[in-house]
Amino acid sequence: ALETGPDGPDGRVIRDAISSIPGCLSVEWDPGTPGRFRVRADSGIDLRPHLFRLAVRGGWTLQELKNEQLDLEVIFARLTMPFQGASQ
């Protein structure tokens, strides 16, 4: 997850810049939460150094940058959740 300060550019500009990083799979941006993005990367790739350099080049105030990993239990729950309702 990446969060920029309120002085950052339009969210579309940031989203497009992040999307251009090699290894980036997706960028989720909620226009209702300015400056907050969830970035997914290829397995085994840590985009944080690239995101930091991108923020420096863009002159963005970086308020938070963290690596979130899902454990197998969470992945299993997400994969089976739609099927649990269908069997009832």
PDB file of C-alpha atoms in Angstrom:
ATOM      1  CA  ALA A   1       0.000   0.000   0.000  1.00  0.00           C
ATOM      2  CA  LEU A   2       1.173   3.485  -0.794  1.00  0.00           C
ATOM      3  CA  GLU A   3      -0.185   6.745   0.575  1.00  0.00           C
ATOM      4  CA  THR A   4       0.797  10.213  -0.586  1.00  0.00           C
ATOM      5  CA  GLY A   5       0.089  13.518   1.097  1.00  0.00           C
ATOM      6  CA  PRO A   6      -2.749  15.842   0.176  1.00  0.00           C
ATOM      7  CA  ASP A   7      -0.381  17.973  -1.893  1.00  0.00           C
ATOM      8  CA  GLY A   8       0.172  15.184  -4.421  1.00  0.00           C
ATOM      9  CA  PRO A   9      -0.934  15.266  -8.046  1.00  0.00           C
ATOM     10  CA  ASP A  10      -4.223  13.922  -9.345  1.00  0.00           C
ATOM     11  CA  GLY A  11      -4.692  10.248  -8.485  1.00  0.00           C
ATOM     12  CA  ARG A  12      -4.868   9.245 -12.142  1.00  0.00           C
ATOM     13  CA  VAL A  13      -1.375  10.647 -12.701  1.00  0.00           C
ATOM     14  CA  ILE A  14       0.018   8.614  -9.801  1.00  0.00           C
ATOM     15  CA  ARG A  15      -1.887   5.473 -10.808  1.00  0.00           C
ATOM     16  CA  ASP A  16      -0.573   5.674 -14.378  1.00  0.00           C
ATOM     17  CA  ALA A  17       2.996   6.280 -13.188  1.00  0.00           C
ATOM     18  CA  ILE A  18       2.862   3.296 -10.810  1.00  0.00           C
ATOM     19  CA  SER A  19       1.332   1.085 -13.506  1.00  0.00           C
ATOM     20  CA  SER A  20       4.367   1.711 -15.719  1.00  0.00           C
ATOM     21  CA  ILE A  21       6.769   0.065 -13.233  1.00  0.00           C
ATOM     22  CA  PRO A  22       7.940  -3.339 -14.522  1.00  0.00           C
ATOM     23  CA  GLY A  23       6.455  -6.122 -12.398  1.00  0.00           C
ATOM     24  CA  CYS A  24       3.387  -4.104 -11.387  1.00  0.00           C
ATOM     25  CA  LEU A  25       0.251  -6.212 -11.916  1.00  0.00           C
ATOM     26  CA  SER A  26      -2.402  -3.727 -10.821  1.00  0.00           C
ATOM     27  CA  VAL A  27      -2.987  -0.433  -9.046  1.00  0.00           C
ATOM     28  CA  GLU A  28      -6.203   0.164  -7.121  1.00  0.00           C
ATOM     29  CA  TRP A  29      -7.114   3.774  -6.354  1.00  0.00           C
ATOM     30  CA  ASP A  30     -10.187   4.993  -4.522  1.00  0.00           C
ATOM     31  CA  PRO A  31     -11.024   8.557  -5.606  1.00  0.00           C
ATOM     32  CA  GLY A  32     -12.874   8.924  -2.292  1.00  0.00           C
ATOM     33  CA  THR A  33      -9.595   8.374  -0.422  1.00  0.00           C
ATOM     34  CA  PRO A  34      -7.155  10.783  -2.046  1.00  0.00           C
ATOM     35  CA  GLY A  35      -3.581   9.590  -2.184  1.00  0.00           C
ATOM     36  CA  ARG A  36      -4.113   5.954  -1.145  1.00  0.00           C
ATOM     37  CA  PHE A  37      -3.213   3.158  -3.557  1.00  0.00           C
ATOM     38  CA  ARG A  38      -2.977  -0.612  -3.306  1.00  0.00           C
ATOM     39  CA  VAL A  39      -0.354  -2.004  -5.657  1.00  0.00           C
ATOM     40  CA  ARG A  40      -0.038  -5.670  -6.654  1.00  0.00           C
ATOM     41  CA  ALA A  41       3.250  -7.001  -7.995  1.00  0.00           C
ATOM     42  CA  ASP A  42       4.501 -10.186  -9.578  1.00  0.00           C
ATOM     43  CA  SER A  43       5.385 -12.828  -7.013  1.00  0.00           C
ATOM     44  CA  GLY A  44       8.801 -12.270  -5.476  1.00  0.00           C
ATOM     45  CA  ILE A  45       9.098  -8.659  -6.645  1.00  0.00           C
ATOM     46  CA  ASP A  46       9.345  -5.860  -4.082  1.00  0.00           C
ATOM     47  CA  LEU A  47       8.188  -2.631  -5.710  1.00  0.00           C
ATOM     48  CA  ARG A  48       8.841  -0.440  -2.661  1.00  0.00           C
ATOM     49  CA  PRO A  49      12.251   0.857  -3.825  1.00  0.00           C
ATOM     50  CA  HIS A  50      10.754   1.698  -7.244  1.00  0.00           C
ATOM     51  CA  LEU A  51       7.733   3.367  -5.640  1.00  0.00           C
ATOM     52  CA  PHE A  52       9.998   5.426  -3.381  1.00  0.00           C
ATOM     53  CA  ARG A  53      12.128   6.632  -6.308  1.00  0.00           C
ATOM     54  CA  LEU A  54       8.969   7.424  -8.284  1.00  0.00           C
ATOM     55  CA  ALA A  55       7.651   9.530  -5.389  1.00  0.00           C
ATOM     56  CA  VAL A  56      10.967  11.395  -5.116  1.00  0.00           C
ATOM     57  CA  ARG A  57      11.052  12.106  -8.868  1.00  0.00           C
ATOM     58  CA  GLY A  58       7.423  13.244  -8.775  1.00  0.00           C
ATOM     59  CA  GLY A  59       7.949  15.420  -5.723  1.00  0.00           C
ATOM     60  CA  TRP A  60       5.166  13.589  -3.858  1.00  0.00           C
ATOM     61  CA  THR A  61       5.030  13.544  -0.079  1.00  0.00           C
ATOM     62  CA  LEU A  62       5.137   9.858   0.796  1.00  0.00           C
ATOM     63  CA  GLN A  63       3.234   9.248   4.032  1.00  0.00           C
ATOM     64  CA  GLU A  64       3.183   5.459   4.073  1.00  0.00           C
ATOM     65  CA  LEU A  65       4.714   2.612   2.117  1.00  0.00           C
ATOM     66  CA  LYS A  66       4.229  -0.920   3.371  1.00  0.00           C
ATOM     67  CA  ASN A  67       4.409  -4.463   2.133  1.00  0.00           C
ATOM     68  CA  GLU A  68       1.268  -6.502   2.743  1.00  0.00           C
ATOM     69  CA  GLN A  69       1.330 -10.243   2.264  1.00  0.00           C
ATOM     70  CA  LEU A  70      -1.606 -12.577   2.525  1.00  0.00           C
ATOM     71  CA  ASP A  71      -1.181 -15.819   4.411  1.00  0.00           C
ATOM     72  CA  LEU A  72      -2.584 -19.086   3.094  1.00  0.00           C
ATOM     73  CA  GLU A  73      -5.575 -18.961   5.440  1.00  0.00           C
ATOM     74  CA  VAL A  74      -6.699 -15.584   4.075  1.00  0.00           C
ATOM     75  CA  ILE A  75      -6.159 -16.703   0.483  1.00  0.00           C
ATOM     76  CA  PHE A  76      -8.199 -19.881   1.089  1.00  0.00           C
ATOM     77  CA  ALA A  77     -11.015 -17.912   2.717  1.00  0.00           C
ATOM     78  CA  ARG A  78     -11.175 -15.507  -0.222  1.00  0.00           C
ATOM     79  CA  LEU A  79     -11.156 -18.310  -2.764  1.00  0.00           C
ATOM     80  CA  THR A  80     -13.895 -20.313  -1.063  1.00  0.00           C
ATOM     81  CA  MET A  81     -16.132 -17.458   0.114  1.00  0.00           C
ATOM     82  CA  PRO A  82     -18.353 -17.351  -3.038  1.00  0.00           C
ATOM     83  CA  PHE A  83     -18.888 -21.110  -2.873  1.00  0.00           C
ATOM     84  CA  GLN A  84     -19.924 -21.138   0.785  1.00  0.00           C
ATOM     85  CA  GLY A  85     -23.076 -19.139   0.021  1.00  0.00           C
ATOM     86  CA  ALA A  86     -23.959 -21.337  -2.962  1.00  0.00           C
ATOM     87  CA  SER A  87     -24.098 -24.547  -0.910  1.00  0.00           C
ATOM     88  CA  GLN A  88     -26.599 -23.229   1.624  1.00  0.00           C
TER      89      GLN A  88
END
